[in-house]
Short mmCIF file of C-alpha atoms and ligand atoms in Angstrom, two decimals:
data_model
loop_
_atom_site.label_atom_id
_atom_site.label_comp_id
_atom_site.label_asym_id
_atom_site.label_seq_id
_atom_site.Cartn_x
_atom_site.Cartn_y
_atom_site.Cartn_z
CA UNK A 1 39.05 9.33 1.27
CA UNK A 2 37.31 6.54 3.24
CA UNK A 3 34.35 4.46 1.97
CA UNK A 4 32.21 2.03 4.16
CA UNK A 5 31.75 -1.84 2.15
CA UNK A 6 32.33 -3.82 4.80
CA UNK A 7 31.39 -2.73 8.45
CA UNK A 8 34.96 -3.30 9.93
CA UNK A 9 36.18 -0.51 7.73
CA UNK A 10 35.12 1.43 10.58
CA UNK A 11 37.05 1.37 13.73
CA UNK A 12 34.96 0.75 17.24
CA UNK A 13 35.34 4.30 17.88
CA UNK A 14 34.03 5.42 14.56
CA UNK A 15 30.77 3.76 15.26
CA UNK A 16 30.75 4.80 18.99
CA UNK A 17 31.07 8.60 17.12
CA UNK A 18 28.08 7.79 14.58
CA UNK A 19 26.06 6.76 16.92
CA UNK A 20 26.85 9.53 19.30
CA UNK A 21 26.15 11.81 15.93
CA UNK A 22 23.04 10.25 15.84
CA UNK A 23 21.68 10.53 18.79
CA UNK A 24 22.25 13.89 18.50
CA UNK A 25 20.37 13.95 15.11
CA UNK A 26 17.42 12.30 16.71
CA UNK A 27 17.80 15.53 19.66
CA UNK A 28 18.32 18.13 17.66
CA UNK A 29 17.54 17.85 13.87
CA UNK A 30 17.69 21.39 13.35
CA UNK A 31 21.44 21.95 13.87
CA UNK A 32 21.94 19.57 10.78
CA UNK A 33 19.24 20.49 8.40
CA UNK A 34 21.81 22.19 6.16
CA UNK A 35 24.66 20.60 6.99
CA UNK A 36 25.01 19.18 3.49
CA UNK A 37 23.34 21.65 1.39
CA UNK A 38 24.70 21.65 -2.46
CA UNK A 39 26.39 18.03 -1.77
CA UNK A 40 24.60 15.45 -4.11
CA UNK A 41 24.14 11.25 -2.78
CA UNK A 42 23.74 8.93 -5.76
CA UNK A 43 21.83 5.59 -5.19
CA UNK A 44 22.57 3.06 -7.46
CA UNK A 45 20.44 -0.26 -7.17
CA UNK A 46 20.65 -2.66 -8.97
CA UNK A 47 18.41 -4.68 -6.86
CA UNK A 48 15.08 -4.25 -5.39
CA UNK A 49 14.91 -2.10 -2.32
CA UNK A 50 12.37 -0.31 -0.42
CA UNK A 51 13.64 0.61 3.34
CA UNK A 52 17.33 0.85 2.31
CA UNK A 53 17.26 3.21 -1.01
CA UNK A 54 14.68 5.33 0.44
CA UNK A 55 16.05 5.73 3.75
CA UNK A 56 19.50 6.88 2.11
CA UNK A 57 17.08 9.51 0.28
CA UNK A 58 15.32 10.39 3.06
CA UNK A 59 18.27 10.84 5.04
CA UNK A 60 20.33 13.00 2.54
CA UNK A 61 17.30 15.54 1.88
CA UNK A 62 16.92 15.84 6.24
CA UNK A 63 20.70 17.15 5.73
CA UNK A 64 20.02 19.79 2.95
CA UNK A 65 21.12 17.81 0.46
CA UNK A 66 19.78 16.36 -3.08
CA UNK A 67 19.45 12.52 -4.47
CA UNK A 68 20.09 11.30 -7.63
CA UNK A 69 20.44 7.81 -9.20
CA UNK A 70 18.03 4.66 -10.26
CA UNK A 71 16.41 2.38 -8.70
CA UNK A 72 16.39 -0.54 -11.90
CA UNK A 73 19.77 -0.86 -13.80
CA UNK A 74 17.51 -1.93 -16.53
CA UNK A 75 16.39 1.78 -16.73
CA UNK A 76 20.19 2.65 -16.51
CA UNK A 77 22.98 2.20 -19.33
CA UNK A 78 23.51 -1.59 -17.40
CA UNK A 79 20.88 -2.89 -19.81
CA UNK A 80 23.50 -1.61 -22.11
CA UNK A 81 26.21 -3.45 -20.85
CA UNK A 82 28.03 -1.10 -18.75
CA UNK A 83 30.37 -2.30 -16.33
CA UNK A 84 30.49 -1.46 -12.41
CA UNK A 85 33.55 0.52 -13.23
CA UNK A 86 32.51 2.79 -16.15
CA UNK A 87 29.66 3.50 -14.18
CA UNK A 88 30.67 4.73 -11.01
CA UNK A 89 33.58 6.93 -12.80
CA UNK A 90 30.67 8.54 -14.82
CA UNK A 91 28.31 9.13 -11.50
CA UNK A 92 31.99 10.26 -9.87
CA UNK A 93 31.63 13.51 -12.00
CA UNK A 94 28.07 14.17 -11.09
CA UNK A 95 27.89 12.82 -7.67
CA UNK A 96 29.34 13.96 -4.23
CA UNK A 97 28.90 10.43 -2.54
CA UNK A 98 27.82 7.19 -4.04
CA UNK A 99 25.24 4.58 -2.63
CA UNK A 100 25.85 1.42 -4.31
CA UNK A 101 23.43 -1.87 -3.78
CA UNK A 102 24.64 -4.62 -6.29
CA UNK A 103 23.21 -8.67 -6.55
CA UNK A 104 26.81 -9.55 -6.92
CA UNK A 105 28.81 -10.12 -4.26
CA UNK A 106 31.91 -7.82 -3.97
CA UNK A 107 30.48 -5.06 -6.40
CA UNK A 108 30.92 -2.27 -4.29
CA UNK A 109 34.96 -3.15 -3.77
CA UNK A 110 35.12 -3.08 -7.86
CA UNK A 111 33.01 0.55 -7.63
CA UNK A 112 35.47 2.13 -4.94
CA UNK A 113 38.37 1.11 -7.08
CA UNK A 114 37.42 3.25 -10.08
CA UNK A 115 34.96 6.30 -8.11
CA UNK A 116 36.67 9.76 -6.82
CA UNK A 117 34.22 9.98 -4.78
CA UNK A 118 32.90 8.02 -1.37
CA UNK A 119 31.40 4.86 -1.77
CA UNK A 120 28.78 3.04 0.29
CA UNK A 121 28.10 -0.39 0.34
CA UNK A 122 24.19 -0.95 0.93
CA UNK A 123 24.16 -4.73 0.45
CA UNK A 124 26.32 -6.96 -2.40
CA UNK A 125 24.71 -10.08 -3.30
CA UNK A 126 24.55 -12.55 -0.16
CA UNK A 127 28.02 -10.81 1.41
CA UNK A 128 27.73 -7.77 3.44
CA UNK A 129 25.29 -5.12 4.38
CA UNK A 130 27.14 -2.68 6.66
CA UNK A 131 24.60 0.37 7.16
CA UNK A 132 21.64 -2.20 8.04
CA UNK A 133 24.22 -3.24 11.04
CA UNK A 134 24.87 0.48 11.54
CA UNK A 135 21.11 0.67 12.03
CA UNK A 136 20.76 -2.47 14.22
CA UNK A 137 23.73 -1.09 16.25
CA UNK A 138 21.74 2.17 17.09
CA UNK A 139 18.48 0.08 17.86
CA UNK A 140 20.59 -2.08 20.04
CA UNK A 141 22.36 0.94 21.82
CA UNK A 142 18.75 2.87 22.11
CA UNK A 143 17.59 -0.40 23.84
CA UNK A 144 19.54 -1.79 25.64
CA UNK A 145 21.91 0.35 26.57
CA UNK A 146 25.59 -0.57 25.00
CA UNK A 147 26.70 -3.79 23.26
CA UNK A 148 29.01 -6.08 26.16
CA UNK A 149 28.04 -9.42 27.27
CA UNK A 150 25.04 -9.83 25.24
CA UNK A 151 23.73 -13.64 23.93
CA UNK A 152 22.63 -12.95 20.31
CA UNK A 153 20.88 -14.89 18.45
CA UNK A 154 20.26 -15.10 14.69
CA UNK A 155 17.41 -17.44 13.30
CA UNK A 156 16.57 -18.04 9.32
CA UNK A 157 19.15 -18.00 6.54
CA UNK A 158 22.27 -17.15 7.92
CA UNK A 159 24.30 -18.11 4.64
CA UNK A 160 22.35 -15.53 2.21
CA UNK A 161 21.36 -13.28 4.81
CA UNK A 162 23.95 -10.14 4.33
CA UNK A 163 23.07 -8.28 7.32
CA UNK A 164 23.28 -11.49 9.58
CA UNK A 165 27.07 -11.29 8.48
CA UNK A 166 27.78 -7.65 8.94
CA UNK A 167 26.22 -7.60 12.47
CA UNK A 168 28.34 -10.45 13.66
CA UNK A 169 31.26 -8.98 12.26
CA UNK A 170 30.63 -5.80 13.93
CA UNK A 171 29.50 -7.15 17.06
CA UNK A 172 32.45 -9.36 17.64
CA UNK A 173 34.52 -6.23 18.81
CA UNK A 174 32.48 -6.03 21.96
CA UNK A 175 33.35 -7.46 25.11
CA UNK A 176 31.47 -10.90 26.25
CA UNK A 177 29.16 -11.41 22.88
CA UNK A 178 27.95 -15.03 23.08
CA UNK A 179 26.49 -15.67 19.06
CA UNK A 180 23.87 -18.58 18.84
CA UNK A 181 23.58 -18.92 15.26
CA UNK A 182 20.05 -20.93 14.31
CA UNK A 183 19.50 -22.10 11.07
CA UNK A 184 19.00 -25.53 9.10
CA UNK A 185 21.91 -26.96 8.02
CA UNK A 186 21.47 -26.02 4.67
CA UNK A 187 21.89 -22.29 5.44
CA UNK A 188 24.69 -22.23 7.93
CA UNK A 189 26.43 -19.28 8.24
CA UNK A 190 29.24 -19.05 5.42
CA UNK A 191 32.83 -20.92 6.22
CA UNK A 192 34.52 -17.63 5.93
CA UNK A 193 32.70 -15.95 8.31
CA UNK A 194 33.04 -19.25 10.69
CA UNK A 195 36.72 -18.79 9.55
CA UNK A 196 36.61 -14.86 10.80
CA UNK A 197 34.68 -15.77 14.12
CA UNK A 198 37.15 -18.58 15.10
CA UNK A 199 40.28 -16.65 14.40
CA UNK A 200 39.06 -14.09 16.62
CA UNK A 201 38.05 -16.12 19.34
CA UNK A 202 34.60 -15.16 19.32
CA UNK A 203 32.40 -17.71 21.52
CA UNK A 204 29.56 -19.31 19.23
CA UNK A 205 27.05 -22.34 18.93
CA UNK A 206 25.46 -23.78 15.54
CA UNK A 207 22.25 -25.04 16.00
CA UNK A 208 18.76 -26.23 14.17
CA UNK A 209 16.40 -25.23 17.44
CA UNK A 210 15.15 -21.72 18.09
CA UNK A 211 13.14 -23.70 21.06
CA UNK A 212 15.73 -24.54 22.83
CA UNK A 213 17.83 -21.56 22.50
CA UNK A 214 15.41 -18.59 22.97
CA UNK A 215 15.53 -18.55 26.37
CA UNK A 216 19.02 -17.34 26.44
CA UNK A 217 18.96 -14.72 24.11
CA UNK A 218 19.45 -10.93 25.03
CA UNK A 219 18.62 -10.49 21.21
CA UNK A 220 16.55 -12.36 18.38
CA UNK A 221 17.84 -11.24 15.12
CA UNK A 222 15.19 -13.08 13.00
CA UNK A 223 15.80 -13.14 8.91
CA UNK A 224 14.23 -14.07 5.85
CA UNK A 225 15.18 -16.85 3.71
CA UNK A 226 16.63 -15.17 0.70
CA UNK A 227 14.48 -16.81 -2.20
CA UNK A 228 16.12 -14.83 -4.95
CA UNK A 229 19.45 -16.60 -3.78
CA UNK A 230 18.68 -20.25 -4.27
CA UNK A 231 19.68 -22.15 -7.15
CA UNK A 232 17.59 -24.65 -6.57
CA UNK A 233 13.83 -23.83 -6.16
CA UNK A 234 12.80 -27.38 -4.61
CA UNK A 235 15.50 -26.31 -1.67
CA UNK A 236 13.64 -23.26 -1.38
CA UNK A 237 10.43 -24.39 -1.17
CA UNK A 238 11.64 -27.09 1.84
CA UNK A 239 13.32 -24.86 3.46
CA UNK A 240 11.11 -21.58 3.58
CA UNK A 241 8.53 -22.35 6.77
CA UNK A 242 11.79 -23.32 8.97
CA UNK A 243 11.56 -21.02 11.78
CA UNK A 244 8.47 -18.79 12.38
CA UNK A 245 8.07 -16.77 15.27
CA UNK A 246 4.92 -16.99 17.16
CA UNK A 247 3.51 -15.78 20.93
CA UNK A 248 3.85 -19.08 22.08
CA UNK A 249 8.21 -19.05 21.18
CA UNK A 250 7.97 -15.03 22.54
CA UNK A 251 6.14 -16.38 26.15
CA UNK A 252 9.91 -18.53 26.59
CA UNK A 253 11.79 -15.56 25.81
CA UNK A 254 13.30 -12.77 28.35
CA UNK A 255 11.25 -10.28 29.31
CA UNK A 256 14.09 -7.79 27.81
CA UNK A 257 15.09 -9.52 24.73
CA UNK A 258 14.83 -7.59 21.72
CA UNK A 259 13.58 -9.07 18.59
CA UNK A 260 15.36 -7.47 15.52
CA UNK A 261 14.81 -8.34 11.71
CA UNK A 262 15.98 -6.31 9.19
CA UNK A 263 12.82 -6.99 6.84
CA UNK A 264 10.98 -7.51 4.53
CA UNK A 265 9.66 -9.88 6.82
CA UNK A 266 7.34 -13.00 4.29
CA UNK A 267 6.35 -15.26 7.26
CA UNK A 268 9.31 -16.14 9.72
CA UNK A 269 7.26 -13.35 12.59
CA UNK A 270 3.65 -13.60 12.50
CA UNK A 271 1.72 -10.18 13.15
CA UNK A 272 0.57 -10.46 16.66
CA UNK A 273 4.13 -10.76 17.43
CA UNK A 274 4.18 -7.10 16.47
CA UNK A 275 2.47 -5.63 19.33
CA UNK A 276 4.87 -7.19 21.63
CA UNK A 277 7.22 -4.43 23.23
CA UNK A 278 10.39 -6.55 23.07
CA UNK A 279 9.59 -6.63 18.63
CA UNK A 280 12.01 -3.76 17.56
CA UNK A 281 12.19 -4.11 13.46
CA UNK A 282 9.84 -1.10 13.02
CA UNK A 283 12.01 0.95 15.22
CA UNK A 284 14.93 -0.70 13.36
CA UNK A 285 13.55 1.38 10.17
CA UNK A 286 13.63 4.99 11.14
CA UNK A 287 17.49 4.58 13.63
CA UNK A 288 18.42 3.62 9.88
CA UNK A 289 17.57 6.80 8.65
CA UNK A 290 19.19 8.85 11.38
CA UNK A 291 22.28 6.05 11.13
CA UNK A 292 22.94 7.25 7.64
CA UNK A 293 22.47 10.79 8.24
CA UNK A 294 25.50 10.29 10.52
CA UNK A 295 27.29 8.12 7.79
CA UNK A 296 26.86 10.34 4.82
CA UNK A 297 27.36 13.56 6.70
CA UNK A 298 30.78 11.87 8.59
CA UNK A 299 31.63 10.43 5.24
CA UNK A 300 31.55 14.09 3.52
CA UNK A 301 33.53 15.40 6.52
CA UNK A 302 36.57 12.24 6.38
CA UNK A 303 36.63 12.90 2.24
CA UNK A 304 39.37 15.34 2.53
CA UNK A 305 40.61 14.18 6.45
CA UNK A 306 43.91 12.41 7.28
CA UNK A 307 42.13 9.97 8.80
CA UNK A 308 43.20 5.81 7.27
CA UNK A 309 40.88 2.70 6.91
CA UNK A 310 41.68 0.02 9.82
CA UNK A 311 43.02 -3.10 8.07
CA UNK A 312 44.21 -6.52 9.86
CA UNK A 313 45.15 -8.28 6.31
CA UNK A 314 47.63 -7.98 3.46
CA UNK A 315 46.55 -7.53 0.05
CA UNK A 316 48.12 -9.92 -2.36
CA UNK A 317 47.88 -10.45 -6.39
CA UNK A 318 46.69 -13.45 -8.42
CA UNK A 319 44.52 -16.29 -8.44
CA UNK A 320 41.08 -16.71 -9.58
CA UNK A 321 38.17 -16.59 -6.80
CA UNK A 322 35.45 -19.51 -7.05
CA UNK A 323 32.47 -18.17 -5.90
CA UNK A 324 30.68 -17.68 -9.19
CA UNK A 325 28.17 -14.90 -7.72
CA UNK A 326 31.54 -13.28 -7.33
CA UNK A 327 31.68 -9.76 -9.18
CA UNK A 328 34.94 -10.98 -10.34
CA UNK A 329 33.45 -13.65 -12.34
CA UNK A 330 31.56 -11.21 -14.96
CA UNK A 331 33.70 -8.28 -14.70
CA UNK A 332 36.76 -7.84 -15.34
CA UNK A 333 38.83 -6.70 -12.28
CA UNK A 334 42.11 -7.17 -10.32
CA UNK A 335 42.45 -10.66 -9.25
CA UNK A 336 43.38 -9.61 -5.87
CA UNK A 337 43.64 -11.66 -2.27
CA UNK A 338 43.45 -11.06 1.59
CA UNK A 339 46.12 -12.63 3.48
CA UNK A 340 44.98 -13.09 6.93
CA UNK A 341 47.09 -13.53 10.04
CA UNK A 342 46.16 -17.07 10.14
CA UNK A 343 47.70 -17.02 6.99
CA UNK A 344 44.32 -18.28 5.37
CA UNK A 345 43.67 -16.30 1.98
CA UNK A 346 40.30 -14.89 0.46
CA UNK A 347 38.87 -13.33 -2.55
CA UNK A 348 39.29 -9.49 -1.26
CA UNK A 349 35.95 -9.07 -3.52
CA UNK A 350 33.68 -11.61 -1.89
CA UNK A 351 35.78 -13.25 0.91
CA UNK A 352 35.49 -16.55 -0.41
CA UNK A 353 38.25 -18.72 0.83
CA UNK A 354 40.89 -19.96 -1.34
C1 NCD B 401 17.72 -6.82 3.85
C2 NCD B 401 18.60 -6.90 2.62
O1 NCD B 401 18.32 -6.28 1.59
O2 NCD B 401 19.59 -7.59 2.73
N1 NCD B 401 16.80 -5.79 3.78
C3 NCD B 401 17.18 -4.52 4.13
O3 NCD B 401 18.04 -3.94 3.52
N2 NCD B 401 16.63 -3.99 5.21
C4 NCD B 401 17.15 -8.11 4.26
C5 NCD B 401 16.39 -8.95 3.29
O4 NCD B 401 16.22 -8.62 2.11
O5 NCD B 401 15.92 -10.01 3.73
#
């Protein structure tokens, strides 16, 4: 059985076939209106969604099938005090496939653990966000074309921004990627991630100026700062106006860019931006829907296949992980490691470093 909570659980070649899948999708949505007719999704979120919870619905009825779930764990037996275990081994029983969103980081790996059925990660506290990426992929391939030798660069909070750290994760793999990551030093991308890019050899700049950068850029992956993440409102409140978006930062820009965000957007691209035709995040929307079409009806098919879940680490046992938004600091759950290559360890939950 194969589940998708972080975005490298996929090979290249898996993505190259969901994408291919969806493209056809977008072609020919009658040869897959049925496709999985009797099969039943199950969104759990336990944090505030619009785009992503509805698209997964959206995308399972297109295929036939039917959606269950909540969108509040306070409506759910979580106000209870349910764990993320009991849970998904209860929905296992009445779901076919399980779409999990969770505010702590690492939920989804504790859900997959203890469900019989498929899980899918759709964003775990400031960590990962794999399907958004899976979206932005297809908007990128639709675009421009393929992924090589393209300048990206991502703008806002790049340390609580989830999908920032899927997308560079998955766009790594391709050939010649340049990453430009812009931010305030405050919300730097996170050291594991730096950790992950560096190890691979990936070629990257840090940086506090969109100005002088946005020339260079093949894409603009613009993000929100992530309020509900901050400890500290005063931080928030400084920090919240650091990049916006304007004409004036588009007119320096190529004329093919792409401008990406995986919204909401607050007020980091104002709204005449919008009608520019390099400003993709509406488009970004509705290749997420046809994105997870492909994932949920590939996921079905692989339940049963032969076909294993691309790993470069080595799980070990024990130790205690630090990150206190760490699902492993209010549930109960194996205290379990990655060993890198490097030889560098990290919570296999949250990949906090150790
Ligand atoms: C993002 C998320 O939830 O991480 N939204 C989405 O799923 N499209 C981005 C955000 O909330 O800023």
């Amino acid at each position: 059985m194969r589940n998708l909570l972080d975005i490298t659980d996929l090979t290249p070649q898996e993505i190259n076939s969901l994408l291919s899948i969806a493209m056809d999708i977008i072609k020919s949505p009658e040869k897959y209106n049925t496709v999985c007719k009797g099969k039943k999704l199950a969104t759990l979120f336990y944090e505030p969604s619009t785009r992503t919870r509805l698209s997964f619905s959206a995308a399972m009825m297109e295929l036939g099938g039917n959606v269950l779930g909540f969108s509040d764990a306070n409506a759910s037996s979580v106000s209870k005090g349910e764990t993320v275990a009991d849970t998904v081994r209860v929905i296992s029983c009445l779901a076919d496939i399980i779409a999990m969103r969770h505010n702590k980081d690492g939920a989804p790996w504790v859900a997959s653990q203890f469900a019989s059925v498929p899980v899918i990660n759709a964003g775990d506290g400031s960590h990962c966000h794999p399907t958004q990426t899976l979206a932005d992929l297809l908007t990128v391939k639709r675009r421009k074309g393929g992924f090589d030798n393209l300048t990206v660069g991502f703008c806002g909070d790049l340390k609580y921004g989830r999908t920032v750290h899927s997308f560079t994760r998955a766009l790594g793999r391709y050939k010649g990627i340049k990453f430009v990551f812009i931010s305030p030093e405050e919300l730097k991308i996170p050291n594991y991630l730096r950790q992950d890019i560096e190890n691979k050899g990936f070629s990257y700049l840090e940086t506090d100026s969109l100005d002088k950068h946005i020339a260079s850029l093949d894409i603009l992956y613009m993000t929100r700062i992530q309020k509900e993440r901050f400890d500290d409102e005063e931080q928030y409140n400084r920090l919240k106006d650091s990049f916006i978006l304007d004409v004036k930062k588009m007119n320096n820009g190529k004329s093919d860019m792409i401008v990406l965000h995986p919204l909401p957007r607050v007020n980091e691209i104002v709204q005449e931006v919008d009608f520019d035709p390099r400003a993709c995040y509406f488009e970004q929307v509705l290749n997420g829907k046809y994105i997870r079409m492909a994932l949920i009806y590939s996921l079905l098919q692989w339940r049963d296949g032969s076909n294993l879940q691309p790993v470069d680490y080595e799980v070990v046992e024990g130790g205690t992980c630090n990150n206190s938004k760490c699902i492993s600091s209010t549930e109960q759950v194996k205290p379990l490691f990655k060993l890198m290559p490097s030889g560098k360890k990290s919570c296999f939950y949250c990949d906090e470093l150790v």
